[in-house]
Coordinates of C-alpha atoms in Angstrom, one line a residue:
M679 CA 0.0 0.0 0.0
S680 CA 1.4 3.4 -1.0
D681 CA 1.5 6.3 1.3
K682 CA -0.4 9.3 0.0
I683 CA 1.1 12.7 0.9
L684 CA -1.1 15.9 0.8
L685 CA 0.4 19.2 -0.1
T686 CA -1.5 22.4 0.7
H687 CA -1.1 26.0 -0.1
A688 CA -2.6 29.1 1.5
S689 CA -4.6 29.8 -1.7
G690 CA -6.6 26.6 -1.0
D691 CA -4.9 24.6 -3.8
T692 CA -3.9 21.0 -3.0
A693 CA -1.9 18.2 -4.5
E694 CA -1.7 14.5 -3.6
I695 CA 1.5 12.4 -4.3
L696 CA 2.0 8.7 -3.8
T697 CA 5.4 7.5 -2.5
F698 CA 5.0 4.5 -4.7
G699 CA 6.3 5.7 -8.1
A700 CA 6.4 9.3 -6.9
E701 CA 3.1 9.6 -8.7
L702 CA 1.0 12.8 -8.8
A703 CA -2.4 11.4 -7.9
A704 CA -4.4 14.7 -7.7
W705 CA -4.0 18.4 -8.2
R706 CA -6.7 21.0 -7.5
A707 CA -6.2 24.6 -8.4
G708 CA -8.7 27.5 -8.3
G709 CA -11.4 25.0 -7.3
V710 CA -10.8 22.8 -10.4
D711 CA -9.6 19.2 -10.4
L712 CA -6.9 19.0 -13.0
I713 CA -5.6 15.4 -12.8
W714 CA -7.9 12.8 -14.2
A715 CA -9.9 10.5 -11.9
K716 CA -8.1 7.2 -12.4
D717 CA -10.2 4.3 -13.7
P718 CA -8.3 1.0 -13.5
E719 CA -10.5 -0.5 -16.3
I720 CA -9.0 2.1 -18.7
W721 CA -5.6 3.0 -17.3
D722 CA -4.4 2.3 -13.8
Q723 CA -2.1 5.4 -13.5
T724 CA -2.3 9.2 -13.3
A725 CA 1.2 10.5 -13.7
P726 CA 4.1 8.0 -13.8
V727 CA 7.7 9.3 -13.7
L728 CA 10.0 7.9 -16.4
F729 CA 13.5 6.8 -15.6
P730 CA 16.1 5.7 -16.6
V731 CA 14.7 5.3 -20.2
V732 CA 11.7 6.9 -21.9
G733 CA 9.5 4.9 -24.2
W734 CA 10.0 1.4 -25.5
T735 CA 13.2 -0.5 -25.8
R736 CA 13.8 -3.1 -28.5
D737 CA 12.3 -6.4 -27.2
G738 CA 12.2 -4.8 -23.8
R739 CA 15.9 -5.0 -23.3
V740 CA 19.0 -2.7 -23.4
R741 CA 22.7 -3.6 -23.9
V742 CA 25.5 -2.3 -21.7
D743 CA 29.1 -3.4 -22.2
G744 CA 28.0 -6.3 -24.4
Q745 CA 25.5 -7.6 -21.9
T746 CA 21.7 -7.4 -22.2
Y747 CA 19.4 -6.2 -19.4
P748 CA 15.5 -6.4 -19.2
L749 CA 14.8 -2.7 -19.1
A750 CA 11.4 -2.1 -20.7
L751 CA 8.9 0.6 -21.2
H752 CA 9.7 3.9 -19.4
G753 CA 12.2 2.2 -17.1
F754 CA 11.4 1.2 -13.5
A755 CA 11.0 4.3 -11.4
W756 CA 7.3 4.2 -11.7
K757 CA 7.3 0.7 -10.2
K758 CA 9.5 1.6 -7.1
R759 CA 8.7 3.0 -3.7
F760 CA 10.5 6.3 -3.0
E761 CA 11.7 7.6 0.3
I762 CA 10.8 11.0 1.6
A763 CA 13.9 13.2 1.4
E764 CA 12.3 16.5 2.4
R765 CA 8.7 17.6 3.2
R766 CA 6.9 20.8 4.0
E767 CA 3.3 21.9 3.7
D768 CA 3.6 22.9 0.1
Y769 CA 6.8 21.0 -0.9
L770 CA 7.9 17.4 -1.3
R771 CA 11.1 15.8 -2.5
L772 CA 11.1 12.0 -2.9
A773 CA 14.3 10.0 -3.6
L774 CA 15.1 6.6 -5.2
V775 CA 18.6 5.1 -5.1
D776 CA 19.9 2.0 -6.9
D777 CA 19.6 -1.4 -5.2
A778 CA 20.0 -5.0 -6.2
E779 CA 16.8 -5.0 -8.1
T780 CA 17.5 -1.9 -10.2
R781 CA 21.1 -3.0 -10.9
A782 CA 19.8 -6.2 -12.4
L783 CA 17.9 -4.0 -14.9
Y784 CA 20.3 -1.1 -15.2
P785 CA 23.9 -1.7 -14.0
F786 CA 24.5 1.8 -12.6
A787 CA 24.7 3.6 -9.3
F788 CA 22.3 6.7 -9.1
R789 CA 20.1 8.9 -7.0
F790 CA 16.8 9.9 -8.7
E791 CA 14.8 12.6 -7.0
V792 CA 11.3 13.9 -7.8
E793 CA 10.4 17.3 -6.5
F794 CA 7.0 18.9 -6.1
R795 CA 6.3 22.5 -5.1
L796 CA 2.8 23.8 -4.9
R797 CA 2.2 27.5 -5.6
A798 CA -1.0 29.5 -6.1
G799 CA -2.4 28.2 -9.3
A800 CA 0.8 26.3 -10.2
L801 CA 2.7 23.2 -9.5
D802 CA 6.5 22.8 -10.1
N803 CA 7.6 19.3 -10.9
N804 CA 11.3 18.6 -11.1
L805 CA 13.5 15.6 -11.8
I806 CA 17.0 15.5 -10.4
V807 CA 19.4 12.8 -11.6
T808 CA 22.8 12.2 -9.7
N809 CA 25.5 9.9 -10.8
T810 CA 26.7 8.3 -7.5
G811 CA 29.0 5.8 -9.3
D812 CA 32.4 5.9 -10.8
R813 CA 31.6 5.6 -14.5
P814 CA 29.5 7.7 -16.9
L815 CA 25.7 7.3 -16.4
P816 CA 23.5 7.1 -19.5
Y817 CA 19.9 8.1 -18.7
A818 CA 16.6 9.6 -20.0
C819 CA 13.8 10.9 -17.9
G820 CA 10.4 12.4 -18.2
L821 CA 7.0 13.2 -16.8
H822 CA 3.6 11.7 -17.8
P823 CA 0.8 13.5 -16.1
A824 CA -2.8 12.8 -17.3
F825 CA -4.9 16.0 -17.3
R826 CA -8.7 16.0 -17.5
W827 CA -10.0 16.3 -21.0
P828 CA -12.4 18.1 -21.2
L829 CA -10.5 20.6 -19.1
A830 CA -12.7 22.5 -16.5
G831 CA -15.8 20.9 -18.0
S832 CA -15.6 22.7 -21.3
A833 CA -17.6 21.3 -24.3
A834 CA -15.6 23.6 -26.7
E835 CA -12.8 22.4 -29.0
H836 CA -9.6 22.0 -27.0
A837 CA -6.1 22.7 -28.5
I838 CA -2.5 22.6 -27.7
V839 CA -0.9 26.0 -28.5
F840 CA 2.9 25.9 -28.6
E841 CA 5.0 29.0 -27.8
K842 CA 6.5 28.9 -31.3
E843 CA 5.6 27.3 -34.7
E844 CA 6.6 23.6 -34.8
Q845 CA 6.9 20.9 -37.4
A846 CA 3.6 19.2 -38.1
D847 CA 5.3 15.8 -38.9
V848 CA 6.0 13.4 -36.1
P849 CA 7.5 9.9 -36.1
I850 CA 5.3 6.9 -36.8
I851 CA 5.4 4.5 -33.8
A852 CA 6.5 1.2 -35.3
P853 CA 5.6 -2.3 -34.0
G854 CA 7.0 -2.9 -30.5
G855 CA 6.8 0.8 -29.7
L856 CA 9.9 1.7 -31.7
F857 CA 10.3 5.1 -33.4
S858 CA 10.1 4.7 -37.2
T859 CA 12.2 6.7 -39.6
L860 CA 8.9 7.4 -41.3
T861 CA 6.6 10.2 -40.2
K862 CA 3.0 11.2 -40.2
R863 CA 1.3 14.5 -40.5
T864 CA -0.6 15.9 -37.5
P865 CA -3.3 18.6 -37.8
L866 CA -0.8 21.1 -36.3
T867 CA -1.0 24.5 -38.1
G868 CA 1.8 26.8 -37.1
A869 CA 1.7 26.7 -33.4
R870 CA -1.8 25.3 -32.9
L871 CA -2.8 21.7 -32.6
P872 CA -6.6 21.2 -32.4
L873 CA -7.4 18.2 -30.3
A874 CA -9.8 15.3 -31.2
P875 CA -9.8 11.7 -29.9
E876 CA -9.2 10.3 -33.4
I877 CA -5.7 11.8 -33.8
F878 CA -4.6 9.4 -31.0
A879 CA -6.2 6.4 -32.5
H880 CA -2.9 4.8 -33.5
D881 CA -0.6 5.9 -30.7
A882 CA 1.0 9.0 -29.1
L883 CA 2.0 12.1 -31.0
C884 CA 5.7 12.7 -30.2
F885 CA 7.2 16.1 -31.0
L886 CA 10.9 15.9 -31.0
D887 CA 13.5 18.7 -30.5
I888 CA 10.8 21.4 -30.3
A889 CA 11.6 25.1 -30.6
S890 CA 9.1 26.0 -27.9
R891 CA 10.0 26.2 -24.2
S892 CA 6.3 26.4 -23.2
L893 CA 2.9 25.4 -24.4
V894 CA -0.8 25.8 -23.4
F895 CA -3.6 23.3 -23.1
D896 CA -6.5 25.5 -24.0
N897 CA -10.1 24.4 -23.3
G898 CA -11.6 26.9 -25.8
A899 CA -13.8 28.5 -23.1
G900 CA -11.4 30.6 -21.1
A901 CA -9.4 28.1 -19.1
R902 CA -5.8 27.3 -19.8
L903 CA -3.2 25.0 -18.4
S904 CA 0.3 26.3 -19.3
V905 CA 3.4 24.1 -19.3
T906 CA 6.8 25.7 -19.0
L907 CA 9.7 23.4 -19.8
D908 CA 13.2 23.4 -18.3
D909 CA 15.7 21.1 -20.3
F910 CA 13.0 18.9 -21.8
P911 CA 13.5 19.0 -25.6
H912 CA 10.7 16.6 -26.5
V913 CA 7.0 16.5 -25.7
G914 CA 4.6 13.6 -26.2
F915 CA 0.7 13.7 -26.1
W916 CA -1.2 10.5 -25.5
T917 CA -4.6 9.2 -24.5
L918 CA -6.7 6.0 -25.0
P919 CA -9.7 7.2 -26.9
P920 CA -12.4 7.9 -25.6
A921 CA -10.8 8.1 -22.1
P922 CA -11.3 11.6 -20.5
Y923 CA -7.7 12.5 -20.2
L924 CA -4.8 13.9 -22.1
C925 CA -1.2 13.1 -21.1
I926 CA 1.2 16.0 -21.7
E927 CA 4.7 14.4 -21.4
P928 CA 7.9 16.3 -21.3
W929 CA 10.9 14.1 -22.1
T930 CA 14.7 14.3 -22.3
G931 CA 14.8 11.1 -24.4
H932 CA 12.5 8.9 -26.5
G933 CA 11.9 5.3 -27.5
D934 CA 14.5 3.2 -29.5
P935 CA 14.6 4.1 -33.2
D936 CA 13.6 1.0 -35.2
D937 CA 17.0 0.9 -36.9
F938 CA 19.0 1.1 -33.6
H939 CA 20.8 -2.0 -32.3
G940 CA 23.6 -0.5 -30.3
E941 CA 24.6 0.0 -26.7
L942 CA 22.6 2.2 -24.3
Y943 CA 25.5 4.7 -24.3
E944 CA 25.0 5.1 -28.1
K945 CA 21.2 5.4 -28.2
P946 CA 20.0 8.6 -29.7
S947 CA 18.7 11.1 -27.1
M948 CA 20.3 9.6 -24.1
R949 CA 22.1 12.0 -21.7
I950 CA 25.5 11.0 -20.3
L951 CA 26.2 12.2 -16.8
A952 CA 29.8 12.2 -15.4
P953 CA 30.6 10.5 -12.1
G954 CA 29.5 12.8 -9.2
A955 CA 27.5 15.1 -11.5
S956 CA 23.8 16.0 -11.2
A957 CA 21.3 17.2 -13.7
R958 CA 17.9 18.9 -13.2
H959 CA 14.9 18.8 -15.6
G960 CA 11.7 20.5 -14.7
A961 CA 8.2 21.5 -15.7
T962 CA 5.9 24.2 -14.3
F963 CA 2.1 23.6 -14.7
A964 CA 0.0 26.7 -14.2
F965 CA -3.8 26.9 -14.4
E966 CA -5.9 30.0 -15.0
Q967 CA -9.5 30.8 -15.9
S968 CA -10.7 34.0 -17.5
G969 CA -11.8 36.4 -14.8
S970 CA -9.8 34.7 -12.1
V971 CA -6.4 33.1 -11.5
G972 CA -6.2 30.0 -9.5

């Protein structure tokens, strides 16, 4: 059974985080519930954290120094219990360190921390990776929160609006979850991606190496959820139609390309962290409605 930790802010906003998986279970801002109400018959998660890989690996395995390890979809952090490293009324930092179980999947020493800071109308969510070993650490990490769609109960057309114009073509997800060298066209026009369940019928939409450092989930009726990115170059969008959620997923890395057969150190989009070094990646989610700010 996972412990559930409640964060509170003087504004009346609240957030609930599970120690199992460091998963954001609920966030309420300005009187509006923003994280989807989990339905295990559809999807038994709300906001898994992704580490030390993002996306699918070929045959659910990776290779390090010529040996293979069973490291599958999105890694293992979302399946591990975290320890409380620091806690205040509006702040929480959870930590996961390597153990015998993780080293059987990923033969590296690390400390992986997930940080939550609740502010009026906003939630900061940071990932901190530290190489506690004596050799370079290859890693990818990401966030996977599922926001309610429709947002704030709106029946109007929703859209993602990027800060800058982006490329409308995204990789086709090949069999086994691998990233194809082929692409497909999304309905993105300039910076605006209109949302409809059918655009997710065949899998996630993965925008790689985006120019934008922020984007907005707009409900078409005056409510907006903005997402500001700190060292997350990729963003995925995913749902299981007609489920009432949209996952907005900032990533440092992505799934294996379908023509990749190399070592984890060589995989495109992996970061390499020197011994003793740390890296921080973050997202700020902020909600506002016309006429009032949460």
